[in-house]
Amino acid sequence: AGGRAAAMEPERECRVLSIQSHVVRGYVGNKAATFPLQVLGFEVDTVNSVQFSNHTGYAHWKGQVLNSDELHELYEGLKLNKVNRYDYVLTGYTRDTSFLAMVVDIVQELKQQNSNLVYVCDPVMGDKWNGEGSMYVPKDLLPVYRDKVVPVADIITPNQFEAELLTGRKIHTEKEALEVMDMLHAMGPETVVITSSDLQAPLGNDYLIALGSHRKTKADGTKMTQRIRVESPKVDAVFVGTGDLFAAMLLAWTHKHPNNLKVACEKTVSAMQHVLQRTIKSAKAQAGEGNKPNSAQLELRMVQSKKDIENPEIIVKATVL
């Protein structure tokens, strides 16, 4: 009975502070992260770094931007009420260096409140198009990420280009990617997932490679590293908010499988696939035969994918390297 009683006790409340963009319409930033985390049983406290009508991939967008003083003020309010205790902090796209520096200050203070706090950071800086990398945030964010943010992060989810920027090393082969992940571990984070790369997938050109590495220090002080490769089918469309959804689900699944990056990544990537397949199918139906879906039609089908997010059927397997 002891085991059963223990199993029935509710899990201790797990609380996430998510500092990301907010859109009135659609799913990016906090709108892409909050629902999946709540569905997976987390309490989510959101700070909206911007409030826009919609994501900036549309023809038009309007809205407001939160500055670092305003972020600090919101945090002070939490602190005055002594409710500034978190298990996780999650951050994504940021354009402003002083805002990012303030996030670092807040994370450091929260780690003093709770030494077990895990900071999940998606260091959003840019991407590769046709093999050429380019930054879509101001260049002065790179040193802030590299020197201030990554050292306090526990889990980071860069794409290949961002991993190259952070380490100053180009990746041409899987071996080089593993070396770059080791360099990133050395900078601070114990979990690194390169969410997408232009490496050749063993399964062929229709697949995209992601790589993960989890380094933990055993009781005797020796370090152990688990490395995995995930190959997922490419989906032919430009989605917005996928990185935000990925980081949120990775947070949840690494929490539920703390020493099994393989399972955490399989569940994360499988759920992603379910959401993207549902989204593209729906977008094509809305656009009509032979028409290219627009930004509004390509918004992630988040609510419709609730069951897949909650309990993803594993359709993508990871390989242990």
PDB file of C-alpha atoms in Angstrom:
ATOM      1  CA  ALA A   1       0.000   0.000   0.000  1.00  0.00           C
ATOM      2  CA  GLY A   2       2.934   2.300   0.736  1.00  0.00           C
ATOM      3  CA  GLY A   3       3.863   2.433  -2.924  1.00  0.00           C
ATOM      4  CA  ARG A   4       0.313   3.098  -3.971  1.00  0.00           C
ATOM      5  CA  ALA A   5      -0.181   5.863  -1.414  1.00  0.00           C
ATOM      6  CA  ALA A   6       3.030   7.489  -2.602  1.00  0.00           C
ATOM      7  CA  ALA A   7       1.874   7.278  -6.186  1.00  0.00           C
ATOM      8  CA  MET A   8      -1.409   8.977  -5.362  1.00  0.00           C
ATOM      9  CA  GLU A   9       0.179  11.942  -3.613  1.00  0.00           C
ATOM     10  CA  PRO A  10       0.043  14.915  -5.945  1.00  0.00           C
ATOM     11  CA  GLU A  11       3.395  15.879  -7.399  1.00  0.00           C
ATOM     12  CA  ARG A  12       4.858  18.958  -5.740  1.00  0.00           C
ATOM     13  CA  GLU A  13       3.762  22.036  -7.632  1.00  0.00           C
ATOM     14  CA  CYS A  14       6.282  22.920 -10.303  1.00  0.00           C
ATOM     15  CA  ARG A  15       6.410  26.580 -11.302  1.00  0.00           C
ATOM     16  CA  VAL A  16       7.897  28.141 -14.426  1.00  0.00           C
ATOM     17  CA  LEU A  17       8.685  31.816 -14.996  1.00  0.00           C
ATOM     18  CA  SER A  18       8.486  32.335 -18.752  1.00  0.00           C
ATOM     19  CA  ILE A  19       9.835  35.642 -20.093  1.00  0.00           C
ATOM     20  CA  GLN A  20       8.881  35.817 -23.777  1.00  0.00           C
ATOM     21  CA  SER A  21       6.893  37.692 -26.418  1.00  0.00           C
ATOM     22  CA  HIS A  22       3.108  37.788 -26.405  1.00  0.00           C
ATOM     23  CA  VAL A  23       0.879  38.017 -29.466  1.00  0.00           C
ATOM     24  CA  VAL A  24      -2.836  38.740 -29.421  1.00  0.00           C
ATOM     25  CA  ARG A  25      -3.375  36.416 -32.365  1.00  0.00           C
ATOM     26  CA  GLY A  26      -1.440  33.244 -33.033  1.00  0.00           C
ATOM     27  CA  TYR A  27       1.249  31.169 -31.373  1.00  0.00           C
ATOM     28  CA  VAL A  28       4.777  32.424 -30.748  1.00  0.00           C
ATOM     29  CA  GLY A  29       6.713  33.134 -27.557  1.00  0.00           C
ATOM     30  CA  ASN A  30       4.608  32.820 -24.426  1.00  0.00           C
ATOM     31  CA  LYS A  31       1.548  31.920 -26.513  1.00  0.00           C
ATOM     32  CA  ALA A  32       3.451  28.894 -27.880  1.00  0.00           C
ATOM     33  CA  ALA A  33       4.971  27.898 -24.520  1.00  0.00           C
ATOM     34  CA  THR A  34       2.225  28.402 -21.935  1.00  0.00           C
ATOM     35  CA  PHE A  35      -0.470  26.029 -23.184  1.00  0.00           C
ATOM     36  CA  PRO A  36       1.831  22.992 -23.574  1.00  0.00           C
ATOM     37  CA  LEU A  37       3.399  23.565 -20.159  1.00  0.00           C
ATOM     38  CA  GLN A  38      -0.004  23.899 -18.488  1.00  0.00           C
ATOM     39  CA  VAL A  39      -1.312  20.809 -20.255  1.00  0.00           C
ATOM     40  CA  LEU A  40       1.744  18.941 -18.946  1.00  0.00           C
ATOM     41  CA  GLY A  41       0.966  20.010 -15.382  1.00  0.00           C
ATOM     42  CA  PHE A  42       3.165  23.065 -14.778  1.00  0.00           C
ATOM     43  CA  GLU A  43       2.161  26.352 -13.195  1.00  0.00           C
ATOM     44  CA  VAL A  44       3.293  29.053 -15.629  1.00  0.00           C
ATOM     45  CA  ASP A  45       3.904  32.680 -14.680  1.00  0.00           C
ATOM     46  CA  THR A  46       4.385  34.776 -17.806  1.00  0.00           C
ATOM     47  CA  VAL A  47       6.186  38.055 -18.345  1.00  0.00           C
ATOM     48  CA  ASN A  48       5.367  39.376 -21.812  1.00  0.00           C
ATOM     49  CA  SER A  49       8.519  40.983 -23.203  1.00  0.00           C
ATOM     50  CA  VAL A  50       6.427  42.475 -26.005  1.00  0.00           C
ATOM     51  CA  GLN A  51       2.726  42.626 -26.760  1.00  0.00           C
ATOM     52  CA  PHE A  52       2.115  42.575 -30.506  1.00  0.00           C
ATOM     53  CA  SER A  53      -1.059  42.087 -32.527  1.00  0.00           C
ATOM     54  CA  ASN A  54       0.573  39.084 -34.248  1.00  0.00           C
ATOM     55  CA  HIS A  55       4.056  37.811 -35.134  1.00  0.00           C
ATOM     56  CA  THR A  56       6.259  39.954 -37.338  1.00  0.00           C
ATOM     57  CA  GLY A  57       6.129  37.564 -40.294  1.00  0.00           C
ATOM     58  CA  TYR A  58       2.735  39.014 -41.251  1.00  0.00           C
ATOM     59  CA  ALA A  59       2.451  41.986 -43.621  1.00  0.00           C
ATOM     60  CA  HIS A  60       1.437  44.209 -40.674  1.00  0.00           C
ATOM     61  CA  TRP A  61       2.017  44.180 -36.939  1.00  0.00           C
ATOM     62  CA  LYS A  62       1.502  46.663 -34.137  1.00  0.00           C
ATOM     63  CA  GLY A  63       2.185  46.727 -30.443  1.00  0.00           C
ATOM     64  CA  GLN A  64       4.267  47.573 -27.410  1.00  0.00           C
ATOM     65  CA  VAL A  65       7.692  46.575 -26.113  1.00  0.00           C
ATOM     66  CA  LEU A  66       8.551  46.040 -22.428  1.00  0.00           C
ATOM     67  CA  ASN A  67      11.839  47.648 -21.404  1.00  0.00           C
ATOM     68  CA  SER A  68      14.308  46.384 -18.808  1.00  0.00           C
ATOM     69  CA  ASP A  69      13.107  48.809 -16.109  1.00  0.00           C
ATOM     70  CA  GLU A  70       9.536  47.592 -16.576  1.00  0.00           C
ATOM     71  CA  LEU A  71      10.717  43.972 -16.378  1.00  0.00           C
ATOM     72  CA  HIS A  72      12.542  44.810 -13.148  1.00  0.00           C
ATOM     73  CA  GLU A  73       9.422  46.475 -11.741  1.00  0.00           C
ATOM     74  CA  LEU A  74       7.287  43.395 -12.391  1.00  0.00           C
ATOM     75  CA  TYR A  75       9.905  41.218 -10.726  1.00  0.00           C
ATOM     76  CA  GLU A  76      10.028  43.586  -7.711  1.00  0.00           C
ATOM     77  CA  GLY A  77       6.277  43.122  -7.295  1.00  0.00           C
ATOM     78  CA  LEU A  78       6.723  39.343  -7.075  1.00  0.00           C
ATOM     79  CA  LYS A  79       9.608  39.771  -4.654  1.00  0.00           C
ATOM     80  CA  LEU A  80       7.677  42.112  -2.322  1.00  0.00           C
ATOM     81  CA  ASN A  81       4.988  39.451  -2.025  1.00  0.00           C
ATOM     82  CA  LYS A  82       7.644  36.761  -1.485  1.00  0.00           C
ATOM     83  CA  VAL A  83       6.344  34.720  -4.410  1.00  0.00           C
ATOM     84  CA  ASN A  84       9.619  34.817  -6.328  1.00  0.00           C
ATOM     85  CA  ARG A  85      10.346  31.124  -5.917  1.00  0.00           C
ATOM     86  CA  TYR A  86      10.567  29.188  -9.194  1.00  0.00           C
ATOM     87  CA  ASP A  87      11.658  25.742 -10.324  1.00  0.00           C
ATOM     88  CA  TYR A  88      12.289  26.835 -13.910  1.00  0.00           C
ATOM     89  CA  VAL A  89      12.939  29.986 -15.906  1.00  0.00           C
ATOM     90  CA  LEU A  90      12.298  29.872 -19.662  1.00  0.00           C
ATOM     91  CA  THR A  91      13.415  32.526 -22.154  1.00  0.00           C
ATOM     92  CA  GLY A  92      13.419  32.878 -25.929  1.00  0.00           C
ATOM     93  CA  TYR A  93      13.586  35.664 -28.509  1.00  0.00           C
ATOM     94  CA  THR A  94      14.901  38.986 -27.167  1.00  0.00           C
ATOM     95  CA  ARG A  95      16.124  42.005 -29.153  1.00  0.00           C
ATOM     96  CA  ASP A  96      17.478  44.251 -26.432  1.00  0.00           C
ATOM     97  CA  THR A  97      20.799  43.869 -24.603  1.00  0.00           C
ATOM     98  CA  SER A  98      19.728  45.652 -21.403  1.00  0.00           C
ATOM     99  CA  PHE A  99      16.588  43.500 -21.230  1.00  0.00           C
ATOM    100  CA  LEU A 100      18.711  40.369 -21.622  1.00  0.00           C
ATOM    101  CA  ALA A 101      21.142  41.564 -18.944  1.00  0.00           C
ATOM    102  CA  MET A 102      18.182  42.141 -16.595  1.00  0.00           C
ATOM    103  CA  VAL A 103      16.991  38.569 -17.267  1.00  0.00           C
ATOM    104  CA  VAL A 104      20.420  37.334 -16.165  1.00  0.00           C
ATOM    105  CA  ASP A 105      20.189  39.362 -12.937  1.00  0.00           C
ATOM    106  CA  ILE A 106      16.747  37.907 -12.226  1.00  0.00           C
ATOM    107  CA  VAL A 107      17.893  34.333 -12.935  1.00  0.00           C
ATOM    108  CA  GLN A 108      20.879  34.761 -10.609  1.00  0.00           C
ATOM    109  CA  GLU A 109      18.643  36.089  -7.844  1.00  0.00           C
ATOM    110  CA  LEU A 110      16.123  33.275  -8.319  1.00  0.00           C
ATOM    111  CA  LYS A 111      18.974  30.753  -8.104  1.00  0.00           C
ATOM    112  CA  GLN A 112      19.838  32.221  -4.708  1.00  0.00           C
ATOM    113  CA  GLN A 113      16.200  31.640  -3.665  1.00  0.00           C
ATOM    114  CA  ASN A 114      16.232  28.084  -5.018  1.00  0.00           C
ATOM    115  CA  SER A 115      19.589  26.470  -5.759  1.00  0.00           C
ATOM    116  CA  ASN A 116      17.843  23.741  -7.787  1.00  0.00           C
ATOM    117  CA  LEU A 117      16.315  26.204 -10.240  1.00  0.00           C
ATOM    118  CA  VAL A 118      16.777  25.175 -13.865  1.00  0.00           C
ATOM    119  CA  TYR A 119      17.145  27.895 -16.489  1.00  0.00           C
ATOM    120  CA  VAL A 120      16.083  26.817 -19.975  1.00  0.00           C
ATOM    121  CA  CYS A 121      17.371  29.262 -22.578  1.00  0.00           C
ATOM    122  CA  ASP A 122      16.741  29.332 -26.305  1.00  0.00           C
ATOM    123  CA  PRO A 123      19.538  31.677 -27.461  1.00  0.00           C
ATOM    124  CA  VAL A 124      17.637  33.047 -30.451  1.00  0.00           C
ATOM    125  CA  MET A 125      20.015  34.972 -32.705  1.00  0.00           C
ATOM    126  CA  GLY A 126      19.656  33.821 -36.283  1.00  0.00           C
ATOM    127  CA  ASP A 127      19.519  30.909 -38.693  1.00  0.00           C
ATOM    128  CA  LYS A 128      20.835  29.560 -41.977  1.00  0.00           C
ATOM    129  CA  TRP A 129      19.043  29.971 -45.270  1.00  0.00           C
ATOM    130  CA  ASN A 130      20.510  28.039 -48.219  1.00  0.00           C
ATOM    131  CA  GLY A 131      23.659  27.377 -46.241  1.00  0.00           C
ATOM    132  CA  GLU A 132      24.283  31.046 -45.404  1.00  0.00           C
ATOM    133  CA  GLY A 133      23.903  32.079 -41.776  1.00  0.00           C
ATOM    134  CA  SER A 134      22.553  35.480 -40.810  1.00  0.00           C
ATOM    135  CA  MET A 135      21.587  37.136 -37.545  1.00  0.00           C
ATOM    136  CA  TYR A 136      18.072  38.525 -37.092  1.00  0.00           C
ATOM    137  CA  VAL A 137      18.803  40.209 -33.778  1.00  0.00           C
ATOM    138  CA  PRO A 138      21.277  43.095 -33.228  1.00  0.00           C
ATOM    139  CA  LYS A 139      24.902  41.853 -33.290  1.00  0.00           C
ATOM    140  CA  ASP A 140      25.598  43.189 -29.785  1.00  0.00           C
ATOM    141  CA  LEU A 141      23.401  40.442 -28.307  1.00  0.00           C
ATOM    142  CA  LEU A 142      25.986  37.759 -29.127  1.00  0.00           C
ATOM    143  CA  PRO A 143      28.521  38.764 -26.435  1.00  0.00           C
ATOM    144  CA  VAL A 144      25.705  39.037 -23.859  1.00  0.00           C
ATOM    145  CA  TYR A 145      24.473  35.518 -24.656  1.00  0.00           C
ATOM    146  CA  ARG A 146      28.000  34.120 -24.793  1.00  0.00           C
ATOM    147  CA  ASP A 147      29.471  35.798 -21.700  1.00  0.00           C
ATOM    148  CA  LYS A 148      26.463  36.316 -19.421  1.00  0.00           C
ATOM    149  CA  VAL A 149      23.449  34.201 -20.378  1.00  0.00           C
ATOM    150  CA  VAL A 150      24.882  30.803 -21.355  1.00  0.00           C
ATOM    151  CA  PRO A 151      27.053  30.586 -18.188  1.00  0.00           C
ATOM    152  CA  VAL A 152      23.912  30.757 -15.980  1.00  0.00           C
ATOM    153  CA  ALA A 153      21.796  28.502 -18.242  1.00  0.00           C
ATOM    154  CA  ASP A 154      21.236  24.814 -17.466  1.00  0.00           C
ATOM    155  CA  ILE A 155      19.552  23.753 -20.706  1.00  0.00           C
ATOM    156  CA  ILE A 156      20.160  25.520 -24.034  1.00  0.00           C
ATOM    157  CA  THR A 157      18.484  24.892 -27.385  1.00  0.00           C
ATOM    158  CA  PRO A 158      20.487  26.662 -30.110  1.00  0.00           C
ATOM    159  CA  ASN A 159      20.173  25.784 -33.779  1.00  0.00           C
ATOM    160  CA  GLN A 160      23.416  24.939 -35.606  1.00  0.00           C
ATOM    161  CA  PHE A 161      24.122  28.555 -36.591  1.00  0.00           C
ATOM    162  CA  GLU A 162      23.584  29.780 -33.000  1.00  0.00           C
ATOM    163  CA  ALA A 163      25.852  27.014 -31.618  1.00  0.00           C
ATOM    164  CA  GLU A 164      28.519  28.136 -34.105  1.00  0.00           C
ATOM    165  CA  LEU A 165      28.106  31.791 -33.068  1.00  0.00           C
ATOM    166  CA  LEU A 166      28.370  30.991 -29.351  1.00  0.00           C
ATOM    167  CA  THR A 167      31.548  28.910 -29.714  1.00  0.00           C
ATOM    168  CA  GLY A 168      33.151  30.655 -32.688  1.00  0.00           C
ATOM    169  CA  ARG A 169      33.460  27.282 -34.428  1.00  0.00           C
ATOM    170  CA  LYS A 170      31.908  26.097 -37.693  1.00  0.00           C
ATOM    171  CA  ILE A 171      30.215  22.700 -37.861  1.00  0.00           C
ATOM    172  CA  HIS A 172      30.665  20.574 -40.991  1.00  0.00           C
ATOM    173  CA  THR A 173      30.414  17.066 -39.540  1.00  0.00           C
ATOM    174  CA  GLU A 174      28.648  15.289 -36.700  1.00  0.00           C
ATOM    175  CA  LYS A 175      32.014  14.891 -34.934  1.00  0.00           C
ATOM    176  CA  GLU A 176      32.505  18.683 -35.029  1.00  0.00           C
ATOM    177  CA  ALA A 177      28.948  19.172 -33.745  1.00  0.00           C
ATOM    178  CA  LEU A 178      29.723  16.944 -30.738  1.00  0.00           C
ATOM    179  CA  GLU A 179      32.902  18.958 -30.086  1.00  0.00           C
ATOM    180  CA  VAL A 180      30.902  22.198 -30.242  1.00  0.00           C
ATOM    181  CA  MET A 181      28.377  20.751 -27.752  1.00  0.00           C
ATOM    182  CA  ASP A 182      31.292  19.884 -25.433  1.00  0.00           C
ATOM    183  CA  MET A 183      32.498  23.495 -25.709  1.00  0.00           C
ATOM    184  CA  LEU A 184      28.987  24.664 -24.809  1.00  0.00           C
ATOM    185  CA  HIS A 185      28.924  22.317 -21.773  1.00  0.00           C
ATOM    186  CA  ALA A 186      32.233  23.839 -20.689  1.00  0.00           C
ATOM    187  CA  MET A 187      30.562  27.273 -20.775  1.00  0.00           C
ATOM    188  CA  GLY A 188      27.930  26.172 -18.217  1.00  0.00           C
ATOM    189  CA  PRO A 189      24.833  24.261 -19.414  1.00  0.00           C
ATOM    190  CA  GLU A 190      24.608  20.565 -18.578  1.00  0.00           C
ATOM    191  CA  THR A 191      22.077  19.919 -21.344  1.00  0.00           C
ATOM    192  CA  VAL A 192      22.612  21.114 -24.914  1.00  0.00           C
ATOM    193  CA  VAL A 193      20.252  20.377 -27.789  1.00  0.00           C
ATOM    194  CA  ILE A 194      21.143  21.574 -31.283  1.00  0.00           C
ATOM    195  CA  THR A 195      17.575  21.754 -32.523  1.00  0.00           C
ATOM    196  CA  SER A 196      18.291  21.753 -36.249  1.00  0.00           C
ATOM    197  CA  SER A 197      21.332  21.460 -38.486  1.00  0.00           C
ATOM    198  CA  ASP A 198      22.277  21.135 -42.131  1.00  0.00           C
ATOM    199  CA  LEU A 199      24.200  17.926 -41.454  1.00  0.00           C
ATOM    200  CA  GLN A 200      23.495  14.990 -43.755  1.00  0.00           C
ATOM    201  CA  ALA A 201      20.921  12.701 -42.121  1.00  0.00           C
ATOM    202  CA  PRO A 202      21.625   8.947 -42.360  1.00  0.00           C
ATOM    203  CA  LEU A 203      17.935   8.481 -43.302  1.00  0.00           C
ATOM    204  CA  GLY A 204      18.357  10.813 -46.308  1.00  0.00           C
ATOM    205  CA  ASN A 205      17.689  14.360 -47.512  1.00  0.00           C
ATOM    206  CA  ASP A 206      14.041  14.395 -46.387  1.00  0.00           C
ATOM    207  CA  TYR A 207      15.172  14.334 -42.766  1.00  0.00           C
ATOM    208  CA  LEU A 208      16.471  16.994 -40.408  1.00  0.00           C
ATOM    209  CA  ILE A 209      19.072  16.193 -37.761  1.00  0.00           C
ATOM    210  CA  ALA A 210      18.928  17.394 -34.171  1.00  0.00           C
ATOM    211  CA  LEU A 211      21.634  16.479 -31.664  1.00  0.00           C
ATOM    212  CA  GLY A 212      21.481  16.364 -27.890  1.00  0.00           C
ATOM    213  CA  SER A 213      24.087  16.082 -25.158  1.00  0.00           C
ATOM    214  CA  HIS A 214      23.547  15.705 -21.418  1.00  0.00           C
ATOM    215  CA  ARG A 215      26.537  15.948 -19.100  1.00  0.00           C
ATOM    216  CA  LYS A 216      26.197  15.117 -15.460  1.00  0.00           C
ATOM    217  CA  THR A 217      28.685  14.939 -12.632  1.00  0.00           C
ATOM    218  CA  LYS A 218      28.471  11.733 -10.630  1.00  0.00           C
ATOM    219  CA  ALA A 219      28.870  11.567  -6.853  1.00  0.00           C
ATOM    220  CA  ASP A 220      32.553  10.674  -7.205  1.00  0.00           C
ATOM    221  CA  GLY A 221      33.152  13.796  -9.325  1.00  0.00           C
ATOM    222  CA  THR A 222      33.549  12.045 -12.677  1.00  0.00           C
ATOM    223  CA  LYS A 223      31.598  13.434 -15.610  1.00  0.00           C
ATOM    224  CA  MET A 224      29.297  11.317 -17.749  1.00  0.00           C
ATOM    225  CA  THR A 225      27.917  12.429 -21.102  1.00  0.00           C
ATOM    226  CA  GLN A 226      24.926  10.981 -22.932  1.00  0.00           C
ATOM    227  CA  ARG A 227      24.712  11.988 -26.598  1.00  0.00           C
ATOM    228  CA  ILE A 228      21.862  11.403 -28.995  1.00  0.00           C
ATOM    229  CA  ARG A 229      20.850  12.069 -32.589  1.00  0.00           C
ATOM    230  CA  VAL A 230      17.250  12.589 -33.662  1.00  0.00           C
ATOM    231  CA  GLU A 231      16.182  12.502 -37.302  1.00  0.00           C
ATOM    232  CA  SER A 232      12.766  13.943 -38.032  1.00  0.00           C
ATOM    233  CA  PRO A 233      10.939  14.255 -41.362  1.00  0.00           C
ATOM    234  CA  LYS A 234      11.233  17.712 -42.942  1.00  0.00           C
ATOM    235  CA  VAL A 235       7.939  19.584 -43.269  1.00  0.00           C
ATOM    236  CA  ASP A 236       7.831  21.826 -46.324  1.00  0.00           C
ATOM    237  CA  ALA A 237       6.646  25.151 -44.892  1.00  0.00           C
ATOM    238  CA  VAL A 238       7.933  28.064 -42.848  1.00  0.00           C
ATOM    239  CA  PHE A 239       6.402  27.896 -39.388  1.00  0.00           C
ATOM    240  CA  VAL A 240       6.774  30.513 -36.674  1.00  0.00           C
ATOM    241  CA  GLY A 241       6.832  29.590 -32.979  1.00  0.00           C
ATOM    242  CA  THR A 242       8.241  26.087 -33.424  1.00  0.00           C
ATOM    243  CA  GLY A 243      11.414  26.876 -31.468  1.00  0.00           C
ATOM    244  CA  ASP A 244       9.350  28.284 -28.600  1.00  0.00           C
ATOM    245  CA  LEU A 245       7.138  25.201 -28.545  1.00  0.00           C
ATOM    246  CA  PHE A 246      10.212  22.942 -28.701  1.00  0.00           C
ATOM    247  CA  ALA A 247      11.952  24.601 -25.737  1.00  0.00           C
ATOM    248  CA  ALA A 248       8.785  24.484 -23.605  1.00  0.00           C
ATOM    249  CA  MET A 249       8.159  20.797 -24.283  1.00  0.00           C
ATOM    250  CA  LEU A 250      11.831  19.944 -23.761  1.00  0.00           C
ATOM    251  CA  LEU A 251      11.619  21.671 -20.360  1.00  0.00           C
ATOM    252  CA  ALA A 252       8.598  19.527 -19.466  1.00  0.00           C
ATOM    253  CA  TRP A 253       9.970  16.212 -20.712  1.00  0.00           C
ATOM    254  CA  THR A 254      13.447  16.658 -19.211  1.00  0.00           C
ATOM    255  CA  HIS A 255      11.659  17.373 -15.918  1.00  0.00           C
ATOM    256  CA  LYS A 256       9.714  14.129 -16.230  1.00  0.00           C
ATOM    257  CA  HIS A 257      12.766  12.138 -17.469  1.00  0.00           C
ATOM    258  CA  PRO A 258      15.691  13.898 -15.762  1.00  0.00           C
ATOM    259  CA  ASN A 259      18.330  11.316 -16.640  1.00  0.00           C
ATOM    260  CA  ASN A 260      17.053  10.228 -20.009  1.00  0.00           C
ATOM    261  CA  LEU A 261      17.663  12.794 -22.708  1.00  0.00           C
ATOM    262  CA  LYS A 262      16.806  10.151 -25.331  1.00  0.00           C
ATOM    263  CA  VAL A 263      13.206   9.744 -24.127  1.00  0.00           C
ATOM    264  CA  ALA A 264      12.793  13.484 -23.436  1.00  0.00           C
ATOM    265  CA  CYS A 265      13.868  14.322 -27.000  1.00  0.00           C
ATOM    266  CA  GLU A 266      11.774  11.556 -28.561  1.00  0.00           C
ATOM    267  CA  LYS A 267       8.657  12.858 -26.839  1.00  0.00           C
ATOM    268  CA  THR A 268       9.471  16.487 -27.667  1.00  0.00           C
ATOM    269  CA  VAL A 269      10.252  15.879 -31.340  1.00  0.00           C
ATOM    270  CA  SER A 270       7.340  13.448 -31.793  1.00  0.00           C
ATOM    271  CA  ALA A 271       4.886  15.981 -30.352  1.00  0.00           C
ATOM    272  CA  MET A 272       6.417  18.634 -32.659  1.00  0.00           C
ATOM    273  CA  GLN A 273       5.807  16.377 -35.641  1.00  0.00           C
ATOM    274  CA  HIS A 274       2.162  15.811 -34.654  1.00  0.00           C
ATOM    275  CA  VAL A 275       1.585  19.571 -34.313  1.00  0.00           C
ATOM    276  CA  LEU A 276       3.365  20.445 -37.579  1.00  0.00           C
ATOM    277  CA  GLN A 277       1.597  17.734 -39.588  1.00  0.00           C
ATOM    278  CA  ARG A 278      -1.780  18.862 -38.288  1.00  0.00           C
ATOM    279  CA  THR A 279      -0.869  22.498 -39.006  1.00  0.00           C
ATOM    280  CA  ILE A 280       0.318  21.966 -42.578  1.00  0.00           C
ATOM    281  CA  LYS A 281      -2.682  19.793 -43.421  1.00  0.00           C
ATOM    282  CA  SER A 282      -5.070  22.396 -42.100  1.00  0.00           C
ATOM    283  CA  ALA A 283      -3.175  25.303 -43.726  1.00  0.00           C
ATOM    284  CA  LYS A 284      -3.251  23.630 -47.150  1.00  0.00           C
ATOM    285  CA  ALA A 285      -6.970  22.927 -46.825  1.00  0.00           C
ATOM    286  CA  GLN A 286      -7.613  26.596 -45.973  1.00  0.00           C
ATOM    287  CA  ALA A 287      -5.382  27.925 -48.760  1.00  0.00           C
ATOM    288  CA  GLY A 288      -7.026  25.716 -51.380  1.00  0.00           C
ATOM    289  CA  GLU A 289      -5.501  23.560 -54.108  1.00  0.00           C
ATOM    290  CA  GLY A 290      -2.296  24.996 -55.592  1.00  0.00           C
ATOM    291  CA  ASN A 291      -2.177  28.081 -53.325  1.00  0.00           C
ATOM    292  CA  LYS A 292       0.641  28.759 -50.882  1.00  0.00           C
ATOM    293  CA  PRO A 293      -0.661  29.078 -47.298  1.00  0.00           C
ATOM    294  CA  ASN A 294      -0.144  32.526 -45.713  1.00  0.00           C
ATOM    295  CA  SER A 295       1.090  33.418 -42.213  1.00  0.00           C
ATOM    296  CA  ALA A 296      -2.391  33.352 -40.676  1.00  0.00           C
ATOM    297  CA  GLN A 297      -3.138  29.927 -42.143  1.00  0.00           C
ATOM    298  CA  LEU A 298       0.223  28.554 -40.922  1.00  0.00           C
ATOM    299  CA  GLU A 299      -0.343  29.438 -37.245  1.00  0.00           C
ATOM    300  CA  LEU A 300       0.370  26.329 -35.147  1.00  0.00           C
ATOM    301  CA  ARG A 301      -2.708  24.197 -34.404  1.00  0.00           C
ATOM    302  CA  MET A 302      -1.974  24.244 -30.719  1.00  0.00           C
ATOM    303  CA  VAL A 303      -5.347  23.683 -29.059  1.00  0.00           C
ATOM    304  CA  GLN A 304      -6.270  21.020 -31.623  1.00  0.00           C
ATOM    305  CA  SER A 305      -3.056  19.157 -30.682  1.00  0.00           C
ATOM    306  CA  LYS A 306      -3.753  19.018 -26.945  1.00  0.00           C
ATOM    307  CA  LYS A 307      -3.791  15.209 -26.781  1.00  0.00           C
ATOM    308  CA  ASP A 308      -0.571  14.912 -28.796  1.00  0.00           C
ATOM    309  CA  ILE A 309       1.168  17.377 -26.477  1.00  0.00           C
ATOM    310  CA  GLU A 310      -0.103  15.620 -23.356  1.00  0.00           C
ATOM    311  CA  ASN A 311       0.748  12.115 -24.443  1.00  0.00           C
ATOM    312  CA  PRO A 312       2.729  12.047 -27.695  1.00  0.00           C
ATOM    313  CA  GLU A 313       2.760   8.846 -29.680  1.00  0.00           C
ATOM    314  CA  ILE A 314       6.466   8.286 -30.349  1.00  0.00           C
ATOM    315  CA  ILE A 315       6.868   8.577 -34.114  1.00  0.00           C
ATOM    316  CA  VAL A 316      10.479   9.777 -34.068  1.00  0.00           C
ATOM    317  CA  LYS A 317      13.202   7.667 -32.478  1.00  0.00           C
ATOM    318  CA  ALA A 318      16.512   8.928 -31.139  1.00  0.00           C
ATOM    319  CA  THR A 319      19.845   7.143 -31.631  1.00  0.00           C
ATOM    320  CA  VAL A 320      22.317   7.010 -28.762  1.00  0.00           C
ATOM    321  CA  LEU A 321      25.763   8.022 -30.050  1.00  0.00           C
TER     322      LEU A 321
END
